[in-house]
Amino acid sequence: GQNIDQPTEMTATEGAIVQINCTYQTSGFNGLFWYQQHAGEAPTFLSYNVLDGLEEKGRFSSFLSRSKGYSYLLLKELQMKDSASYLCAVPRSWGKLQFGAGTQVVVTP
Amino acid sequence: EAGVTQFPSHSVIEKGQTVTLRCDPISGHDNLYWYRRVMGKEIKFLLHFVKESKQDESGMPNNRFLAERTGGTYSTLKVQPAELEDSGVYFCASSQGNGETQYFGPGTRLLVL
């Protein structure tokens, strides 16, 4: 199969840094998306990586290594509002997204 | 600009009944996708419209599910008759071009009793 794997849950304190890893099968790769989803709300777009390297967007950064089938989302200066599920997704044929199960990030005071 | 909207936000029905979910994509977005998340599982693709045409319906579970997008604007997803395993959150997403960023609606939470 073409699994997308990410950790189930991560806990960190306010102000800290958390790195969420995502691994995927590389065949037919067309880039990788990260979405944030608060409970009961819509997944919201965070980033899209198609080339290797790190892309920074404020407190959030996303990294991609195509040869290794690996990405991570880095959350810096954690705030309580960052408590959410973070979804890694790979576009497959015709653009349909294949999602990982999501990583629940819990930020504690 | 309004985002993707879905109606209803919640639906509770009995096994065997029919339910119709509606999605209004972002204006001007030709691509419309339906996804579903069942309890404890990842979000999974159901189908993809380009304007009013079904581009890919490989994720539809069975023929109890029928999706339409008449006129290429809003879309409906009908489940008839509903079964217990259809319970979950149904998300709609839209994008301007194929392969571009998809913007999601808040989902419809369906519970079949």
PDB file of N, CA and C in Angstrom, chain A residues 22-108:
ATOM      1  N   CYS A  22       6.526  13.174   9.094  1.00  0.00           N
ATOM      2  CA  CYS A  22       5.592  12.487   8.198  1.00  0.00           C
ATOM      3  C   CYS A  22       6.411  11.726   7.159  1.00  0.00           C
ATOM      4  N   THR A  23       6.149  10.443   7.019  1.00  0.00           N
ATOM      5  CA  THR A  23       6.807   9.652   5.984  1.00  0.00           C
ATOM      6  C   THR A  23       5.753   9.120   5.020  1.00  0.00           C
ATOM      7  N   TYR A  24       6.126   8.969   3.754  1.00  0.00           N
ATOM      8  CA  TYR A  24       5.165   8.585   2.719  1.00  0.00           C
ATOM      9  C   TYR A  24       5.873   7.746   1.668  1.00  0.00           C
ATOM     10  N   GLN A  25       5.100   7.040   0.875  1.00  0.00           N
ATOM     11  CA  GLN A  25       5.635   6.289  -0.251  1.00  0.00           C
ATOM     12  C   GLN A  25       5.928   7.258  -1.386  1.00  0.00           C
ATOM     13  N   THR A  26       7.087   7.127  -2.006  1.00  0.00           N
ATOM     14  CA  THR A  26       7.542   8.144  -2.943  1.00  0.00           C
ATOM     15  C   THR A  26       6.991   7.990  -4.362  1.00  0.00           C
ATOM     16  N   SER A  27       6.388   6.854  -4.701  1.00  0.00           N
ATOM     17  CA  SER A  27       5.938   6.662  -6.084  1.00  0.00           C
ATOM     18  C   SER A  27       4.833   7.654  -6.424  1.00  0.00           C
ATOM     19  N   GLY A  28       4.938   8.260  -7.610  1.00  0.00           N
ATOM     20  CA  GLY A  28       3.917   9.206  -8.045  1.00  0.00           C
ATOM     21  C   GLY A  28       3.831  10.454  -7.189  1.00  0.00           C
ATOM     22  N   PHE A  29       4.956  10.881  -6.654  1.00  0.00           N
ATOM     23  CA  PHE A  29       4.938  12.004  -5.721  1.00  0.00           C
ATOM     24  C   PHE A  29       4.746  13.335  -6.450  1.00  0.00           C
ATOM     25  N   ASN A  30       3.835  14.177  -5.911  1.00  0.00           N
ATOM     26  CA  ASN A  30       3.559  15.478  -6.513  1.00  0.00           C
ATOM     27  C   ASN A  30       3.549  16.595  -5.483  1.00  0.00           C
ATOM     28  N   GLY A  31       4.278  16.402  -4.391  1.00  0.00           N
ATOM     29  CA  GLY A  31       4.290  17.441  -3.380  1.00  0.00           C
ATOM     30  C   GLY A  31       3.625  16.962  -2.104  1.00  0.00           C
ATOM     31  N   LEU A  32       3.680  17.777  -1.073  1.00  0.00           N
ATOM     32  CA  LEU A  32       3.116  17.401   0.218  1.00  0.00           C
ATOM     33  C   LEU A  32       2.514  18.617   0.901  1.00  0.00           C
ATOM     34  N   PHE A  33       1.298  18.418   1.411  1.00  0.00           N
ATOM     35  CA  PHE A  33       0.578  19.478   2.107  1.00  0.00           C
ATOM     36  C   PHE A  33       0.579  19.219   3.613  1.00  0.00           C
ATOM     37  N   TRP A  34       0.542  20.299   4.371  1.00  0.00           N
ATOM     38  CA  TRP A  34       0.239  20.243   5.798  1.00  0.00           C
ATOM     39  C   TRP A  34      -1.000  21.088   6.064  1.00  0.00           C
ATOM     40  N   TYR A  35      -1.922  20.498   6.833  1.00  0.00           N
ATOM     41  CA  TYR A  35      -3.132  21.189   7.256  1.00  0.00           C
ATOM     42  C   TYR A  35      -3.202  21.171   8.780  1.00  0.00           C
ATOM     43  N   GLN A  36      -3.859  22.194   9.330  1.00  0.00           N
ATOM     44  CA  GLN A  36      -4.147  22.246  10.765  1.00  0.00           C
ATOM     45  C   GLN A  36      -5.661  22.092  10.944  1.00  0.00           C
ATOM     46  N   GLN A  37      -6.055  21.278  11.919  1.00  0.00           N
ATOM     47  CA  GLN A  37      -7.480  21.114  12.164  1.00  0.00           C
ATOM     48  C   GLN A  37      -7.777  21.204  13.646  1.00  0.00           C
ATOM     49  N   HIS A  38      -8.514  22.249  14.045  1.00  0.00           N
ATOM     50  CA  HIS A  38      -9.023  22.320  15.401  1.00  0.00           C
ATOM     51  C   HIS A  38     -10.283  21.478  15.492  1.00  0.00           C
ATOM     52  N   ALA A  39     -10.542  20.987  16.694  1.00  0.00           N
ATOM     53  CA  ALA A  39     -11.666  20.070  16.899  1.00  0.00           C
ATOM     54  C   ALA A  39     -12.966  20.673  16.396  1.00  0.00           C
ATOM     55  N   GLY A  40     -13.671  19.923  15.553  1.00  0.00           N
ATOM     56  CA  GLY A  40     -14.966  20.359  15.057  1.00  0.00           C
ATOM     57  C   GLY A  40     -14.914  21.402  13.967  1.00  0.00           C
ATOM     58  N   GLU A  41     -13.727  21.704  13.470  1.00  0.00           N
ATOM     59  CA  GLU A  41     -13.599  22.739  12.440  1.00  0.00           C
ATOM     60  C   GLU A  41     -13.026  22.157  11.148  1.00  0.00           C
ATOM     61  N   ALA A  42     -12.948  23.014  10.135  1.00  0.00           N
ATOM     62  CA  ALA A  42     -12.393  22.593   8.851  1.00  0.00           C
ATOM     63  C   ALA A  42     -10.881  22.500   8.922  1.00  0.00           C
ATOM     64  N   PRO A  43     -10.295  21.528   8.216  1.00  0.00           N
ATOM     65  CA  PRO A  43      -8.836  21.559   8.046  1.00  0.00           C
ATOM     66  C   PRO A  43      -8.447  22.844   7.325  1.00  0.00           C
ATOM     67  N   THR A  44      -7.423  23.536   7.826  1.00  0.00           N
ATOM     68  CA  THR A  44      -6.987  24.770   7.175  1.00  0.00           C
ATOM     69  C   THR A  44      -5.569  24.602   6.655  1.00  0.00           C
ATOM     70  N   PHE A  45      -5.323  25.125   5.483  1.00  0.00           N
ATOM     71  CA  PHE A  45      -4.055  24.980   4.789  1.00  0.00           C
ATOM     72  C   PHE A  45      -2.938  25.687   5.545  1.00  0.00           C
ATOM     73  N   LEU A  46      -1.807  24.972   5.708  1.00  0.00           N
ATOM     74  CA  LEU A  46      -0.625  25.570   6.322  1.00  0.00           C
ATOM     75  C   LEU A  46       0.493  25.745   5.300  1.00  0.00           C
ATOM     76  N   SER A  47       0.816  24.648   4.571  1.00  0.00           N
ATOM     77  CA  SER A  47       1.964  24.729   3.674  1.00  0.00           C
ATOM     78  C   SER A  47       1.871  23.680   2.592  1.00  0.00           C
ATOM     79  N   TYR A  48       2.635  23.930   1.518  1.00  0.00           N
ATOM     80  CA  TYR A  48       2.753  22.981   0.413  1.00  0.00           C
ATOM     81  C   TYR A  48       4.205  22.971  -0.020  1.00  0.00           C
ATOM     82  N   ASN A  49       4.834  21.796   0.047  1.00  0.00           N
ATOM     83  CA  ASN A  49       6.221  21.640  -0.383  1.00  0.00           C
ATOM     84  C   ASN A  49       6.261  20.735  -1.607  1.00  0.00           C
ATOM     85  N   VAL A  50       6.962  21.182  -2.639  1.00  0.00           N
ATOM     86  CA  VAL A  50       7.134  20.339  -3.819  1.00  0.00           C
ATOM     87  C   VAL A  50       8.616  20.112  -4.115  1.00  0.00           C
ATOM     88  N   LEU A  51       9.452  21.014  -3.617  1.00  0.00           N
ATOM     89  CA  LEU A  51      10.902  20.865  -3.783  1.00  0.00           C
ATOM     90  C   LEU A  51      11.555  20.596  -2.433  1.00  0.00           C
ATOM     91  N   ASP A  52      12.730  19.997  -2.463  1.00  0.00           N
ATOM     92  CA  ASP A  52      13.465  19.705  -1.233  1.00  0.00           C
ATOM     93  C   ASP A  52      13.831  20.997  -0.504  1.00  0.00           C
ATOM     94  N   GLY A  53      13.849  20.881   0.814  1.00  0.00           N
ATOM     95  CA  GLY A  53      14.316  22.016   1.604  1.00  0.00           C
ATOM     96  C   GLY A  53      13.290  22.501   2.585  1.00  0.00           C
ATOM     97  N   LEU A  54      13.647  23.576   3.243  1.00  0.00           N
ATOM     98  CA  LEU A  54      12.837  24.146   4.310  1.00  0.00           C
ATOM     99  C   LEU A  54      12.128  25.402   3.813  1.00  0.00           C
ATOM    100  N   GLU A  55      10.831  25.475   4.095  1.00  0.00           N
ATOM    101  CA  GLU A  55      10.073  26.685   3.791  1.00  0.00           C
ATOM    102  C   GLU A  55       9.537  27.254   5.083  1.00  0.00           C
ATOM    103  N   GLU A  56       9.841  28.512   5.351  1.00  0.00           N
ATOM    104  CA  GLU A  56       9.439  29.134   6.597  1.00  0.00           C
ATOM    105  C   GLU A  56       8.301  30.106   6.374  1.00  0.00           C
ATOM    106  N   LYS A  57       7.333  30.029   7.288  1.00  0.00           N
ATOM    107  CA  LYS A  57       6.182  30.917   7.215  1.00  0.00           C
ATOM    108  C   LYS A  57       5.824  31.307   8.646  1.00  0.00           C
ATOM    109  N   GLY A  58       6.442  32.376   9.124  1.00  0.00           N
ATOM    110  CA  GLY A  58       6.192  32.813  10.495  1.00  0.00           C
ATOM    111  C   GLY A  58       6.713  31.796  11.495  1.00  0.00           C
ATOM    112  N   ARG A  59       5.854  31.406  12.432  1.00  0.00           N
ATOM    113  CA  ARG A  59       6.278  30.443  13.460  1.00  0.00           C
ATOM    114  C   ARG A  59       6.291  29.009  12.943  1.00  0.00           C
ATOM    115  N   PHE A  60       5.710  28.799  11.771  1.00  0.00           N
ATOM    116  CA  PHE A  60       5.618  27.446  11.222  1.00  0.00           C
ATOM    117  C   PHE A  60       6.584  27.291  10.050  1.00  0.00           C
ATOM    118  N   SER A  61       7.260  26.157  10.003  1.00  0.00           N
ATOM    119  CA  SER A  61       8.147  25.834   8.885  1.00  0.00           C
ATOM    120  C   SER A  61       7.853  24.409   8.448  1.00  0.00           C
ATOM    121  N   SER A  62       8.075  24.140   7.166  1.00  0.00           N
ATOM    122  CA  SER A  62       7.883  22.775   6.674  1.00  0.00           C
ATOM    123  C   SER A  62       9.088  22.389   5.832  1.00  0.00           C
ATOM    124  N   PHE A  63       9.507  21.132   6.022  1.00  0.00           N
ATOM    125  CA  PHE A  63      10.697  20.609   5.359  1.00  0.00           C
ATOM    126  C   PHE A  63      10.312  19.395   4.543  1.00  0.00           C
ATOM    127  N   LEU A  64      11.006  19.228   3.414  1.00  0.00           N
ATOM    128  CA  LEU A  64      10.757  18.073   2.555  1.00  0.00           C
ATOM    129  C   LEU A  64      12.072  17.477   2.055  1.00  0.00           C
ATOM    130  N   SER A  65      12.146  16.136   2.086  1.00  0.00           N
ATOM    131  CA  SER A  65      13.219  15.397   1.423  1.00  0.00           C
ATOM    132  C   SER A  65      12.549  14.373   0.518  1.00  0.00           C
ATOM    133  N   ARG A  66      12.535  14.613  -0.771  1.00  0.00           N
ATOM    134  CA  ARG A  66      11.844  13.716  -1.704  1.00  0.00           C
ATOM    135  C   ARG A  66      12.530  12.356  -1.794  1.00  0.00           C
ATOM    136  N   SER A  67      13.849  12.333  -1.757  1.00  0.00           N
ATOM    137  CA  SER A  67      14.568  11.064  -1.887  1.00  0.00           C
ATOM    138  C   SER A  67      14.301  10.149  -0.701  1.00  0.00           C
ATOM    139  N   LYS A  68      14.044  10.739   0.458  1.00  0.00           N
ATOM    140  CA  LYS A  68      13.811   9.943   1.668  1.00  0.00           C
ATOM    141  C   LYS A  68      12.330   9.729   1.945  1.00  0.00           C
ATOM    142  N   GLY A  69      11.460  10.367   1.173  1.00  0.00           N
ATOM    143  CA  GLY A  69      10.033  10.237   1.443  1.00  0.00           C
ATOM    144  C   GLY A  69       9.676  10.757   2.822  1.00  0.00           C
ATOM    145  N   TYR A  70      10.184  11.923   3.166  1.00  0.00           N
ATOM    146  CA  TYR A  70      10.107  12.426   4.535  1.00  0.00           C
ATOM    147  C   TYR A  70       9.831  13.921   4.543  1.00  0.00           C
ATOM    148  N   SER A  71       8.957  14.320   5.445  1.00  0.00           N
ATOM    149  CA  SER A  71       8.668  15.724   5.660  1.00  0.00           C
ATOM    150  C   SER A  71       8.504  15.968   7.150  1.00  0.00           C
ATOM    151  N   TYR A  72       8.707  17.191   7.570  1.00  0.00           N
ATOM    152  CA  TYR A  72       8.317  17.557   8.922  1.00  0.00           C
ATOM    153  C   TYR A  72       7.736  18.952   8.960  1.00  0.00           C
ATOM    154  N   LEU A  73       6.893  19.159   9.948  1.00  0.00           N
ATOM    155  CA  LEU A  73       6.323  20.472  10.231  1.00  0.00           C
ATOM    156  C   LEU A  73       6.888  20.920  11.566  1.00  0.00           C
ATOM    157  N   LEU A  74       7.477  22.109  11.587  1.00  0.00           N
ATOM    158  CA  LEU A  74       8.113  22.633  12.793  1.00  0.00           C
ATOM    159  C   LEU A  74       7.271  23.786  13.325  1.00  0.00           C
ATOM    160  N   LEU A  75       6.847  23.658  14.551  1.00  0.00           N
ATOM    161  CA  LEU A  75       6.065  24.715  15.194  1.00  0.00           C
ATOM    162  C   LEU A  75       6.933  25.354  16.267  1.00  0.00           C
ATOM    163  N   LYS A  76       7.210  26.639  16.131  1.00  0.00           N
ATOM    164  CA  LYS A  76       8.072  27.339  17.089  1.00  0.00           C
ATOM    165  C   LYS A  76       7.256  28.249  17.977  1.00  0.00           C
ATOM    166  N   GLU A  77       7.832  28.586  19.123  1.00  0.00           N
ATOM    167  CA  GLU A  77       7.188  29.511  20.083  1.00  0.00           C
ATOM    168  C   GLU A  77       5.725  29.124  20.287  1.00  0.00           C
ATOM    169  N   LEU A  78       5.539  27.882  20.676  1.00  0.00           N
ATOM    170  CA  LEU A  78       4.199  27.325  20.788  1.00  0.00           C
ATOM    171  C   LEU A  78       3.273  28.197  21.628  1.00  0.00           C
ATOM    172  N   GLN A  79       2.031  28.304  21.148  1.00  0.00           N
ATOM    173  CA  GLN A  79       0.993  29.016  21.871  1.00  0.00           C
ATOM    174  C   GLN A  79      -0.148  28.042  22.146  1.00  0.00           C
ATOM    175  N   MET A  80      -0.967  28.368  23.142  1.00  0.00           N
ATOM    176  CA  MET A  80      -2.069  27.470  23.499  1.00  0.00           C
ATOM    177  C   MET A  80      -2.973  27.227  22.301  1.00  0.00           C
ATOM    178  N   LYS A  81      -3.151  28.236  21.464  1.00  0.00           N
ATOM    179  CA  LYS A  81      -4.046  28.094  20.314  1.00  0.00           C
ATOM    180  C   LYS A  81      -3.507  27.127  19.256  1.00  0.00           C
ATOM    181  N   ASP A  82      -2.244  26.722  19.394  1.00  0.00           N
ATOM    182  CA  ASP A  82      -1.668  25.761  18.448  1.00  0.00           C
ATOM    183  C   ASP A  82      -2.099  24.324  18.766  1.00  0.00           C
ATOM    184  N   SER A  83      -2.779  24.116  19.892  1.00  0.00           N
ATOM    185  CA  SER A  83      -3.315  22.778  20.204  1.00  0.00           C
ATOM    186  C   SER A  83      -4.338  22.418  19.141  1.00  0.00           C
ATOM    187  N   ALA A  84      -4.030  21.376  18.370  1.00  0.00           N
ATOM    188  CA  ALA A  84      -4.866  20.994  17.225  1.00  0.00           C
ATOM    189  C   ALA A  84      -4.318  19.702  16.649  1.00  0.00           C
ATOM    190  N   SER A  85      -5.021  19.197  15.642  1.00  0.00           N
ATOM    191  CA  SER A  85      -4.512  18.050  14.884  1.00  0.00           C
ATOM    192  C   SER A  85      -3.813  18.585  13.641  1.00  0.00           C
ATOM    193  N   TYR A  86      -2.655  18.015  13.315  1.00  0.00           N
ATOM    194  CA  TYR A  86      -1.883  18.433  12.151  1.00  0.00           C
ATOM    195  C   TYR A  86      -1.847  17.269  11.164  1.00  0.00           C
ATOM    196  N   LEU A  87      -2.315  17.547   9.965  1.00  0.00           N
ATOM    197  CA  LEU A  87      -2.514  16.511   8.959  1.00  0.00           C
ATOM    198  C   LEU A  87      -1.501  16.659   7.832  1.00  0.00           C
ATOM    199  N   CYS A  88      -0.861  15.572   7.527  1.00  0.00           N
ATOM    200  CA  CYS A  88       0.066  15.485   6.403  1.00  0.00           C
ATOM    201  C   CYS A  88      -0.721  14.869   5.243  1.00  0.00           C
ATOM    202  N   ALA A  89      -0.596  15.414   4.028  1.00  0.00           N
ATOM    203  CA  ALA A  89      -1.386  14.896   2.902  1.00  0.00           C
ATOM    204  C   ALA A  89      -0.580  14.968   1.618  1.00  0.00           C
ATOM    205  N   VAL A  90      -0.702  13.924   0.814  1.00  0.00           N
ATOM    206  CA  VAL A  90       0.006  13.840  -0.460  1.00  0.00           C
ATOM    207  C   VAL A  90      -1.018  13.806  -1.588  1.00  0.00           C
ATOM    208  N   PRO A  91      -0.898  14.676  -2.588  1.00  0.00           N
ATOM    209  CA  PRO A  91      -1.823  14.619  -3.723  1.00  0.00           C
ATOM    210  C   PRO A  91      -1.483  13.443  -4.623  1.00  0.00           C
ATOM    211  N   ARG A  92      -2.509  12.670  -4.982  1.00  0.00           N
ATOM    212  CA  ARG A  92      -2.329  11.534  -5.874  1.00  0.00           C
ATOM    213  C   ARG A  92      -2.965  11.868  -7.214  1.00  0.00           C
ATOM    214  N   SER A  93      -3.414  10.869  -7.940  1.00  0.00           N
ATOM    215  CA  SER A  93      -3.931  11.115  -9.290  1.00  0.00           C
ATOM    216  C   SER A  93      -5.117  12.076  -9.276  1.00  0.00           C
ATOM    217  N   TRP A  94      -5.147  12.978 -10.244  1.00  0.00           N
ATOM    218  CA  TRP A  94      -6.186  13.984 -10.375  1.00  0.00           C
ATOM    219  C   TRP A  94      -6.280  14.918  -9.166  1.00  0.00           C
ATOM    220  N   GLY A  95      -5.236  14.952  -8.356  1.00  0.00           N
ATOM    221  CA  GLY A  95      -5.192  15.908  -7.255  1.00  0.00           C
ATOM    222  C   GLY A  95      -5.865  15.475  -5.976  1.00  0.00           C
ATOM    223  N   LYS A  96      -6.477  14.275  -5.965  1.00  0.00           N
ATOM    224  CA  LYS A  96      -7.110  13.842  -4.718  1.00  0.00           C
ATOM    225  C   LYS A  96      -6.036  13.675  -3.649  1.00  0.00           C
ATOM    226  N   LEU A  97      -6.375  14.075  -2.421  1.00  0.00           N
ATOM    227  CA  LEU A  97      -5.409  14.031  -1.331  1.00  0.00           C
ATOM    228  C   LEU A  97      -5.490  12.712  -0.580  1.00  0.00           C
ATOM    229  N   GLN A  98      -4.320  12.157  -0.302  1.00  0.00           N
ATOM    230  CA  GLN A  98      -4.212  11.008   0.589  1.00  0.00           C
ATOM    231  C   GLN A  98      -3.661  11.533   1.904  1.00  0.00           C
ATOM    232  N   PHE A  99      -4.404  11.327   2.980  1.00  0.00           N
ATOM    233  CA  PHE A  99      -4.051  11.893   4.284  1.00  0.00           C
ATOM    234  C   PHE A  99      -3.393  10.865   5.196  1.00  0.00           C
ATOM    235  N   GLY A 100      -2.519  11.358   6.078  1.00  0.00           N
ATOM    236  CA  GLY A 100      -2.131  10.587   7.235  1.00  0.00           C
ATOM    237  C   GLY A 100      -3.243  10.681   8.275  1.00  0.00           C
ATOM    238  N   ALA A 101      -3.097   9.932   9.361  1.00  0.00           N
ATOM    239  CA  ALA A 101      -4.146   9.900  10.383  1.00  0.00           C
ATOM    240  C   ALA A 101      -4.163  11.158  11.248  1.00  0.00           C
ATOM    241  N   GLY A 102      -3.120  11.985  11.129  1.00  0.00           N
ATOM    242  CA  GLY A 102      -3.078  13.225  11.904  1.00  0.00           C
ATOM    243  C   GLY A 102      -2.293  13.073  13.195  1.00  0.00           C
ATOM    244  N   THR A 103      -1.649  14.151  13.604  1.00  0.00           N
ATOM    245  CA  THR A 103      -0.916  14.202  14.862  1.00  0.00           C
ATOM    246  C   THR A 103      -1.593  15.214  15.770  1.00  0.00           C
ATOM    247  N   GLN A 104      -2.071  14.760  16.921  1.00  0.00           N
ATOM    248  CA  GLN A 104      -2.712  15.652  17.878  1.00  0.00           C
ATOM    249  C   GLN A 104      -1.622  16.313  18.715  1.00  0.00           C
ATOM    250  N   VAL A 105      -1.501  17.615  18.614  1.00  0.00           N
ATOM    251  CA  VAL A 105      -0.524  18.365  19.418  1.00  0.00           C
ATOM    252  C   VAL A 105      -1.254  18.993  20.589  1.00  0.00           C
ATOM    253  N   VAL A 106      -0.748  18.706  21.789  1.00  0.00           N
ATOM    254  CA  VAL A 106      -1.307  19.263  23.008  1.00  0.00           C
ATOM    255  C   VAL A 106      -0.281  20.222  23.593  1.00  0.00           C
ATOM    256  N   VAL A 107      -0.678  21.478  23.720  1.00  0.00           N
ATOM    257  CA  VAL A 107       0.204  22.491  24.297  1.00  0.00           C
ATOM    258  C   VAL A 107      -0.235  22.747  25.734  1.00  0.00           C
ATOM    259  N   THR A 108       0.698  22.589  26.661  1.00  0.00           N
ATOM    260  CA  THR A 108       0.386  22.774  28.087  1.00  0.00           C
ATOM    261  C   THR A 108       1.005  24.070  28.605  1.00  0.00           C
TER     262      THR A 108
END
